[in-house]
Amino acid sequence: MISEKLTKALNDQVNAEYYSAYLYHSMSACMESAALKGAANWLFMQAKEEMAHGVNIYQYILDRGAVPKLTEIAQPTGSFDGIKGVFDAVLEHEQKVTGLINAIASLAMQENDHACYQFIMWYVNEQVEEESNASDIISKIELIGDDKGLLLTLDNELAARTYVNPFPNNPKLAGA
């Protein structure tokens, strides 16, 4: 059985992951309306991945004998300052999520819950990748500057992203 403190932290993280999906959908719509369909696609795929993260944590809570408690999801902003503003916001958001995940890992260590610690370490490592991906895109945007041709090249690169289920063994995510 998992402790009440860890259950609450994991429930909060489910909500944070669902909010992330909601935020990335908002960003995707913003990029779609700016005729940057590749960036819109990248963000839409990111939203799907965040939903999978939330579902996986939800399932883990159930597997540990606790009950997931879903709470209200805040409305994300729908206004960003171009593609650079969007990906700056992506990086800032992922850094915040990293802090939340690290706090769960620390709590699991404090509570000597080895199973939860092992489970959450996947997310700790995932956050390194999330921040790196956002930083890489920001670096490319900064190199591009005002060159619209290079921006379209980057947009085409971002369009190539496809969704890969990060948890193929989770039956709740089959076919996702």
JSON list of C-alpha atoms in Angstrom, two decimals:
[
{"chain": "A", "resi": 1, "resn": "MET", "atom": "CA", "xyz": [0.00, 0.00, 0.00]},
{"chain": "A", "resi": 2, "resn": "ILE", "atom": "CA", "xyz": [1.24, 3.46, -0.86]},
{"chain": "A", "resi": 3, "resn": "SER", "atom": "CA", "xyz": [1.22, 6.27, 1.71]},
{"chain": "A", "resi": 4, "resn": "GLU", "atom": "CA", "xyz": [-1.37, 9.05, 1.67]},
{"chain": "A", "resi": 5, "resn": "LYS", "atom": "CA", "xyz": [1.38, 11.64, 1.04]},
{"chain": "A", "resi": 6, "resn": "LEU", "atom": "CA", "xyz": [2.70, 9.80, -1.99]},
{"chain": "A", "resi": 7, "resn": "THR", "atom": "CA", "xyz": [-0.82, 9.13, -3.24]},
{"chain": "A", "resi": 8, "resn": "LYS", "atom": "CA", "xyz": [-1.60, 12.85, -3.04]},
{"chain": "A", "resi": 9, "resn": "ALA", "atom": "CA", "xyz": [1.67, 13.78, -4.79]},
{"chain": "A", "resi": 10, "resn": "LEU", "atom": "CA", "xyz": [0.98, 11.27, -7.57]},
{"chain": "A", "resi": 11, "resn": "ASN", "atom": "CA", "xyz": [-2.63, 12.45, -7.91]},
{"chain": "A", "resi": 12, "resn": "ASP", "atom": "CA", "xyz": [-1.34, 16.01, -8.20]},
{"chain": "A", "resi": 13, "resn": "GLN", "atom": "CA", "xyz": [1.08, 14.82, -10.89]},
{"chain": "A", "resi": 14, "resn": "VAL", "atom": "CA", "xyz": [-1.73, 13.17, -12.86]},
{"chain": "A", "resi": 15, "resn": "ASN", "atom": "CA", "xyz": [-3.44, 16.56, -12.86]},
{"chain": "A", "resi": 16, "resn": "ALA", "atom": "CA", "xyz": [-0.17, 18.28, -13.87]},
{"chain": "A", "resi": 17, "resn": "GLU", "atom": "CA", "xyz": [0.27, 15.87, -16.79]},
{"chain": "A", "resi": 18, "resn": "TYR", "atom": "CA", "xyz": [-3.31, 16.45, -17.95]},
{"chain": "A", "resi": 19, "resn": "TYR", "atom": "CA", "xyz": [-2.76, 20.20, -17.65]},
{"chain": "A", "resi": 20, "resn": "SER", "atom": "CA", "xyz": [0.39, 19.80, -19.75]},
{"chain": "A", "resi": 21, "resn": "ALA", "atom": "CA", "xyz": [-1.65, 18.11, -22.46]},
{"chain": "A", "resi": 22, "resn": "TYR", "atom": "CA", "xyz": [-4.20, 20.91, -22.29]},
{"chain": "A", "resi": 23, "resn": "LEU", "atom": "CA", "xyz": [-1.44, 23.53, -22.51]},
{"chain": "A", "resi": 24, "resn": "TYR", "atom": "CA", "xyz": [0.20, 21.83, -25.50]},
{"chain": "A", "resi": 25, "resn": "HIS", "atom": "CA", "xyz": [-3.15, 21.61, -27.28]},
{"chain": "A", "resi": 26, "resn": "SER", "atom": "CA", "xyz": [-3.51, 25.36, -26.75]},
{"chain": "A", "resi": 27, "resn": "MET", "atom": "CA", "xyz": [-0.02, 25.95, -28.14]},
{"chain": "A", "resi": 28, "resn": "SER", "atom": "CA", "xyz": [-0.74, 23.64, -31.08]},
{"chain": "A", "resi": 29, "resn": "ALA", "atom": "CA", "xyz": [-3.83, 25.66, -31.96]},
{"chain": "A", "resi": 30, "resn": "CYS", "atom": "CA", "xyz": [-1.78, 28.87, -31.77]},
{"chain": "A", "resi": 31, "resn": "MET", "atom": "CA", "xyz": [0.82, 27.48, -34.18]},
{"chain": "A", "resi": 32, "resn": "GLU", "atom": "CA", "xyz": [-1.89, 26.13, -36.49]},
{"chain": "A", "resi": 33, "resn": "SER", "atom": "CA", "xyz": [-3.43, 29.61, -36.69]},
{"chain": "A", "resi": 34, "resn": "ALA", "atom": "CA", "xyz": [0.03, 31.03, -37.50]},
{"chain": "A", "resi": 35, "resn": "ALA", "atom": "CA", "xyz": [0.30, 28.62, -40.48]},
{"chain": "A", "resi": 36, "resn": "LEU", "atom": "CA", "xyz": [3.09, 26.67, -38.76]},
{"chain": "A", "resi": 37, "resn": "LYS", "atom": "CA", "xyz": [1.52, 23.26, -39.16]},
{"chain": "A", "resi": 38, "resn": "GLY", "atom": "CA", "xyz": [4.75, 21.41, -38.35]},
{"chain": "A", "resi": 39, "resn": "ALA", "atom": "CA", "xyz": [5.11, 23.15, -35.00]},
{"chain": "A", "resi": 40, "resn": "ALA", "atom": "CA", "xyz": [1.39, 22.53, -34.42]},
{"chain": "A", "resi": 41, "resn": "ASN", "atom": "CA", "xyz": [1.96, 18.83, -35.11]},
{"chain": "A", "resi": 42, "resn": "TRP", "atom": "CA", "xyz": [4.97, 18.65, -32.76]},
{"chain": "A", "resi": 43, "resn": "LEU", "atom": "CA", "xyz": [2.94, 20.23, -29.96]},
{"chain": "A", "resi": 44, "resn": "PHE", "atom": "CA", "xyz": [-0.07, 18.01, -30.65]},
{"chain": "A", "resi": 45, "resn": "MET", "atom": "CA", "xyz": [2.16, 14.92, -30.39]},
{"chain": "A", "resi": 46, "resn": "GLN", "atom": "CA", "xyz": [3.55, 16.35, -27.15]},
{"chain": "A", "resi": 47, "resn": "ALA", "atom": "CA", "xyz": [-0.01, 16.70, -25.82]},
{"chain": "A", "resi": 48, "resn": "LYS", "atom": "CA", "xyz": [-0.69, 13.03, -26.59]},
{"chain": "A", "resi": 49, "resn": "GLU", "atom": "CA", "xyz": [2.50, 12.04, -24.79]},
{"chain": "A", "resi": 50, "resn": "GLU", "atom": "CA", "xyz": [1.56, 14.07, -21.71]},
{"chain": "A", "resi": 51, "resn": "MET", "atom": "CA", "xyz": [-1.86, 12.38, -21.59]},
{"chain": "A", "resi": 52, "resn": "ALA", "atom": "CA", "xyz": [-0.10, 9.00, -21.69]},
{"chain": "A", "resi": 53, "resn": "HIS", "atom": "CA", "xyz": [2.12, 10.09, -18.80]},
{"chain": "A", "resi": 54, "resn": "GLY", "atom": "CA", "xyz": [-0.97, 10.99, -16.79]},
{"chain": "A", "resi": 55, "resn": "VAL", "atom": "CA", "xyz": [-2.76, 7.74, -17.58]},
{"chain": "A", "resi": 56, "resn": "ASN", "atom": "CA", "xyz": [0.31, 5.73, -16.63]},
{"chain": "A", "resi": 57, "resn": "ILE", "atom": "CA", "xyz": [0.56, 7.44, -13.23]},
{"chain": "A", "resi": 58, "resn": "TYR", "atom": "CA", "xyz": [-3.21, 7.01, -12.77]},
{"chain": "A", "resi": 59, "resn": "GLN", "atom": "CA", "xyz": [-2.81, 3.28, -13.39]},
{"chain": "A", "resi": 60, "resn": "TYR", "atom": "CA", "xyz": [0.16, 3.10, -11.00]},
{"chain": "A", "resi": 61, "resn": "ILE", "atom": "CA", "xyz": [-1.97, 4.65, -8.23]},
{"chain": "A", "resi": 62, "resn": "LEU", "atom": "CA", "xyz": [-4.60, 1.96, -8.84]},
{"chain": "A", "resi": 63, "resn": "ASP", "atom": "CA", "xyz": [-1.96, -0.77, -8.95]},
{"chain": "A", "resi": 64, "resn": "ARG", "atom": "CA", "xyz": [-0.73, 0.33, -5.52]},
{"chain": "A", "resi": 65, "resn": "GLY", "atom": "CA", "xyz": [-4.20, -0.02, -4.01]},
{"chain": "A", "resi": 66, "resn": "ALA", "atom": "CA", "xyz": [-5.07, 3.67, -3.86]},
{"chain": "A", "resi": 67, "resn": "VAL", "atom": "CA", "xyz": [-7.75, 5.67, -5.66]},
{"chain": "A", "resi": 68, "resn": "PRO", "atom": "CA", "xyz": [-6.89, 8.34, -8.22]},
{"chain": "A", "resi": 69, "resn": "LYS", "atom": "CA", "xyz": [-8.60, 11.65, -7.53]},
{"chain": "A", "resi": 70, "resn": "LEU", "atom": "CA", "xyz": [-8.95, 13.93, -10.49]},
{"chain": "A", "resi": 71, "resn": "THR", "atom": "CA", "xyz": [-9.23, 17.65, -9.90]},
{"chain": "A", "resi": 72, "resn": "GLU", "atom": "CA", "xyz": [-10.07, 20.68, -12.00]},
{"chain": "A", "resi": 73, "resn": "ILE", "atom": "CA", "xyz": [-7.65, 21.50, -14.80]},
{"chain": "A", "resi": 74, "resn": "ALA", "atom": "CA", "xyz": [-6.78, 25.18, -15.06]},
{"chain": "A", "resi": 75, "resn": "GLN", "atom": "CA", "xyz": [-7.34, 26.97, -18.35]},
{"chain": "A", "resi": 76, "resn": "PRO", "atom": "CA", "xyz": [-4.04, 27.50, -20.16]},
{"chain": "A", "resi": 77, "resn": "THR", "atom": "CA", "xyz": [-3.16, 30.67, -21.97]},
{"chain": "A", "resi": 78, "resn": "GLY", "atom": "CA", "xyz": [-3.95, 30.71, -25.65]},
{"chain": "A", "resi": 79, "resn": "SER", "atom": "CA", "xyz": [-1.70, 33.63, -26.51]},
{"chain": "A", "resi": 80, "resn": "PHE", "atom": "CA", "xyz": [2.02, 33.34, -27.24]},
{"chain": "A", "resi": 81, "resn": "ASP", "atom": "CA", "xyz": [4.60, 35.55, -28.90]},
{"chain": "A", "resi": 82, "resn": "GLY", "atom": "CA", "xyz": [5.27, 33.55, -32.05]},
{"chain": "A", "resi": 83, "resn": "ILE", "atom": "CA", "xyz": [7.09, 30.25, -32.34]},
{"chain": "A", "resi": 84, "resn": "LYS", "atom": "CA", "xyz": [9.93, 31.43, -30.11]},
{"chain": "A", "resi": 85, "resn": "GLY", "atom": "CA", "xyz": [7.48, 32.42, -27.39]},
{"chain": "A", "resi": 86, "resn": "VAL", "atom": "CA", "xyz": [5.75, 29.07, -27.64]},
{"chain": "A", "resi": 87, "resn": "PHE", "atom": "CA", "xyz": [8.93, 27.03, -27.25]},
{"chain": "A", "resi": 88, "resn": "ASP", "atom": "CA", "xyz": [10.24, 29.32, -24.51]},
{"chain": "A", "resi": 89, "resn": "ALA", "atom": "CA", "xyz": [6.97, 28.54, -22.69]},
{"chain": "A", "resi": 90, "resn": "VAL", "atom": "CA", "xyz": [7.45, 24.82, -23.42]},
{"chain": "A", "resi": 91, "resn": "LEU", "atom": "CA", "xyz": [10.90, 24.88, -21.81]},
{"chain": "A", "resi": 92, "resn": "GLU", "atom": "CA", "xyz": [9.68, 26.88, -18.81]},
{"chain": "A", "resi": 93, "resn": "HIS", "atom": "CA", "xyz": [6.77, 24.50, -18.34]},
{"chain": "A", "resi": 94, "resn": "GLU", "atom": "CA", "xyz": [8.96, 21.39, -18.60]},
{"chain": "A", "resi": 95, "resn": "GLN", "atom": "CA", "xyz": [11.35, 22.84, -16.02]},
{"chain": "A", "resi": 96, "resn": "LYS", "atom": "CA", "xyz": [8.39, 23.28, -13.67]},
{"chain": "A", "resi": 97, "resn": "VAL", "atom": "CA", "xyz": [7.30, 19.68, -14.30]},
{"chain": "A", "resi": 98, "resn": "THR", "atom": "CA", "xyz": [10.86, 18.51, -13.61]},
{"chain": "A", "resi": 99, "resn": "GLY", "atom": "CA", "xyz": [10.62, 20.14, -10.18]},
{"chain": "A", "resi": 100, "resn": "LEU", "atom": "CA", "xyz": [7.33, 18.36, -9.48]},
{"chain": "A", "resi": 101, "resn": "ILE", "atom": "CA", "xyz": [8.71, 14.99, -10.55]},
{"chain": "A", "resi": 102, "resn": "ASN", "atom": "CA", "xyz": [11.90, 15.48, -8.52]},
{"chain": "A", "resi": 103, "resn": "ALA", "atom": "CA", "xyz": [9.80, 16.28, -5.45]},
{"chain": "A", "resi": 104, "resn": "ILE", "atom": "CA", "xyz": [7.94, 12.97, -5.84]},
{"chain": "A", "resi": 105, "resn": "ALA", "atom": "CA", "xyz": [11.26, 11.12, -6.18]},
{"chain": "A", "resi": 106, "resn": "SER", "atom": "CA", "xyz": [12.53, 12.81, -3.01]},
{"chain": "A", "resi": 107, "resn": "LEU", "atom": "CA", "xyz": [9.33, 11.97, -1.13]},
{"chain": "A", "resi": 108, "resn": "ALA", "atom": "CA", "xyz": [9.52, 8.34, -2.25]},
{"chain": "A", "resi": 109, "resn": "MET", "atom": "CA", "xyz": [13.10, 8.19, -0.92]},
{"chain": "A", "resi": 110, "resn": "GLN", "atom": "CA", "xyz": [12.07, 9.83, 2.37]},
{"chain": "A", "resi": 111, "resn": "GLU", "atom": "CA", "xyz": [9.25, 7.33, 2.78]},
{"chain": "A", "resi": 112, "resn": "ASN", "atom": "CA", "xyz": [11.51, 4.44, 1.84]},
{"chain": "A", "resi": 113, "resn": "ASP", "atom": "CA", "xyz": [9.07, 3.43, -0.92]},
{"chain": "A", "resi": 114, "resn": "HIS", "atom": "CA", "xyz": [11.41, 1.70, -3.32]},
{"chain": "A", "resi": 115, "resn": "ALA", "atom": "CA", "xyz": [8.66, 0.73, -5.75]},
{"chain": "A", "resi": 116, "resn": "CYS", "atom": "CA", "xyz": [7.46, 4.30, -6.12]},
{"chain": "A", "resi": 117, "resn": "TYR", "atom": "CA", "xyz": [11.03, 5.57, -6.39]},
{"chain": "A", "resi": 118, "resn": "GLN", "atom": "CA", "xyz": [11.77, 3.10, -9.18]},
{"chain": "A", "resi": 119, "resn": "PHE", "atom": "CA", "xyz": [8.51, 4.01, -10.93]},
{"chain": "A", "resi": 120, "resn": "ILE", "atom": "CA", "xyz": [9.11, 7.77, -10.79]},
{"chain": "A", "resi": 121, "resn": "MET", "atom": "CA", "xyz": [12.71, 7.48, -11.99]},
{"chain": "A", "resi": 122, "resn": "TRP", "atom": "CA", "xyz": [11.39, 6.82, -15.50]},
{"chain": "A", "resi": 123, "resn": "TYR", "atom": "CA", "xyz": [9.81, 10.28, -15.33]},
{"chain": "A", "resi": 124, "resn": "VAL", "atom": "CA", "xyz": [12.98, 11.86, -13.92]},
{"chain": "A", "resi": 125, "resn": "ASN", "atom": "CA", "xyz": [14.89, 10.60, -16.95]},
{"chain": "A", "resi": 126, "resn": "GLU", "atom": "CA", "xyz": [12.06, 11.58, -19.31]},
{"chain": "A", "resi": 127, "resn": "GLN", "atom": "CA", "xyz": [12.27, 15.17, -18.03]},
{"chain": "A", "resi": 128, "resn": "VAL", "atom": "CA", "xyz": [15.92, 15.39, -19.09]},
{"chain": "A", "resi": 129, "resn": "GLU", "atom": "CA", "xyz": [14.78, 14.51, -22.62]},
{"chain": "A", "resi": 130, "resn": "GLU", "atom": "CA", "xyz": [11.82, 16.92, -22.49]},
{"chain": "A", "resi": 131, "resn": "GLU", "atom": "CA", "xyz": [13.98, 19.88, -21.48]},
{"chain": "A", "resi": 132, "resn": "SER", "atom": "CA", "xyz": [16.68, 18.96, -24.00]},
{"chain": "A", "resi": 133, "resn": "ASN", "atom": "CA", "xyz": [14.17, 18.75, -26.87]},
{"chain": "A", "resi": 134, "resn": "ALA", "atom": "CA", "xyz": [12.73, 22.18, -26.05]},
{"chain": "A", "resi": 135, "resn": "SER", "atom": "CA", "xyz": [16.21, 23.70, -25.69]},
{"chain": "A", "resi": 136, "resn": "ASP", "atom": "CA", "xyz": [17.29, 22.25, -29.04]},
{"chain": "A", "resi": 137, "resn": "ILE", "atom": "CA", "xyz": [14.27, 23.72, -30.81]},
{"chain": "A", "resi": 138, "resn": "ILE", "atom": "CA", "xyz": [14.83, 27.11, -29.16]},
{"chain": "A", "resi": 139, "resn": "SER", "atom": "CA", "xyz": [18.47, 27.06, -30.30]},
{"chain": "A", "resi": 140, "resn": "LYS", "atom": "CA", "xyz": [17.37, 26.39, -33.88]},
{"chain": "A", "resi": 141, "resn": "ILE", "atom": "CA", "xyz": [14.79, 29.19, -33.73]},
{"chain": "A", "resi": 142, "resn": "GLU", "atom": "CA", "xyz": [17.47, 31.58, -32.46]},
{"chain": "A", "resi": 143, "resn": "LEU", "atom": "CA", "xyz": [19.85, 30.54, -35.28]},
{"chain": "A", "resi": 144, "resn": "ILE", "atom": "CA", "xyz": [17.10, 31.07, -37.85]},
{"chain": "A", "resi": 145, "resn": "GLY", "atom": "CA", "xyz": [16.43, 34.63, -36.74]},
{"chain": "A", "resi": 146, "resn": "ASP", "atom": "CA", "xyz": [14.12, 36.36, -39.23]},
{"chain": "A", "resi": 147, "resn": "ASP", "atom": "CA", "xyz": [14.84, 33.98, -42.14]},
{"chain": "A", "resi": 148, "resn": "LYS", "atom": "CA", "xyz": [11.36, 32.78, -43.15]},
{"chain": "A", "resi": 149, "resn": "GLY", "atom": "CA", "xyz": [12.79, 30.12, -45.48]},
{"chain": "A", "resi": 150, "resn": "LEU", "atom": "CA", "xyz": [14.73, 28.54, -42.63]},
{"chain": "A", "resi": 151, "resn": "LEU", "atom": "CA", "xyz": [11.66, 28.82, -40.40]},
{"chain": "A", "resi": 152, "resn": "LEU", "atom": "CA", "xyz": [9.70, 26.80, -42.97]},
{"chain": "A", "resi": 153, "resn": "THR", "atom": "CA", "xyz": [12.54, 24.23, -43.02]},
{"chain": "A", "resi": 154, "resn": "LEU", "atom": "CA", "xyz": [12.31, 23.92, -39.23]},
{"chain": "A", "resi": 155, "resn": "ASP", "atom": "CA", "xyz": [8.52, 23.70, -39.47]},
{"chain": "A", "resi": 156, "resn": "ASN", "atom": "CA", "xyz": [8.88, 20.80, -41.91]},
{"chain": "A", "resi": 157, "resn": "GLU", "atom": "CA", "xyz": [11.30, 19.11, -39.49]},
{"chain": "A", "resi": 158, "resn": "LEU", "atom": "CA", "xyz": [8.80, 19.50, -36.64]},
{"chain": "A", "resi": 159, "resn": "ALA", "atom": "CA", "xyz": [6.05, 18.06, -38.86]},
{"chain": "A", "resi": 160, "resn": "ALA", "atom": "CA", "xyz": [7.89, 14.74, -39.00]},
{"chain": "A", "resi": 161, "resn": "ARG", "atom": "CA", "xyz": [7.25, 13.97, -35.33]},
{"chain": "A", "resi": 162, "resn": "THR", "atom": "CA", "xyz": [4.95, 11.02, -34.77]},
{"chain": "A", "resi": 163, "resn": "TYR", "atom": "CA", "xyz": [3.42, 9.70, -31.59]},
{"chain": "A", "resi": 164, "resn": "VAL", "atom": "CA", "xyz": [5.08, 6.70, -30.01]},
{"chain": "A", "resi": 165, "resn": "ASN", "atom": "CA", "xyz": [3.31, 5.21, -27.00]},
{"chain": "A", "resi": 166, "resn": "PRO", "atom": "CA", "xyz": [5.88, 5.51, -24.18]},
{"chain": "A", "resi": 167, "resn": "PHE", "atom": "CA", "xyz": [4.12, 2.73, -22.22]},
{"chain": "A", "resi": 168, "resn": "PRO", "atom": "CA", "xyz": [3.32, -0.09, -24.66]},
{"chain": "A", "resi": 169, "resn": "ASN", "atom": "CA", "xyz": [2.72, -2.52, -21.76]},
{"chain": "A", "resi": 170, "resn": "ASN", "atom": "CA", "xyz": [0.04, -0.38, -20.14]},
{"chain": "A", "resi": 171, "resn": "PRO", "atom": "CA", "xyz": [-3.33, -1.86, -21.26]},
{"chain": "A", "resi": 172, "resn": "LYS", "atom": "CA", "xyz": [-5.03, 1.51, -20.65]},
{"chain": "A", "resi": 173, "resn": "LEU", "atom": "CA", "xyz": [-2.88, 2.94, -23.46]},
{"chain": "A", "resi": 174, "resn": "ALA", "atom": "CA", "xyz": [-3.33, 0.15, -26.00]},
{"chain": "A", "resi": 175, "resn": "GLY", "atom": "CA", "xyz": [-4.00, 1.70, -29.37]},
{"chain": "A", "resi": 176, "resn": "ALA", "atom": "CA", "xyz": [-3.21, 5.20, -28.10]}
]
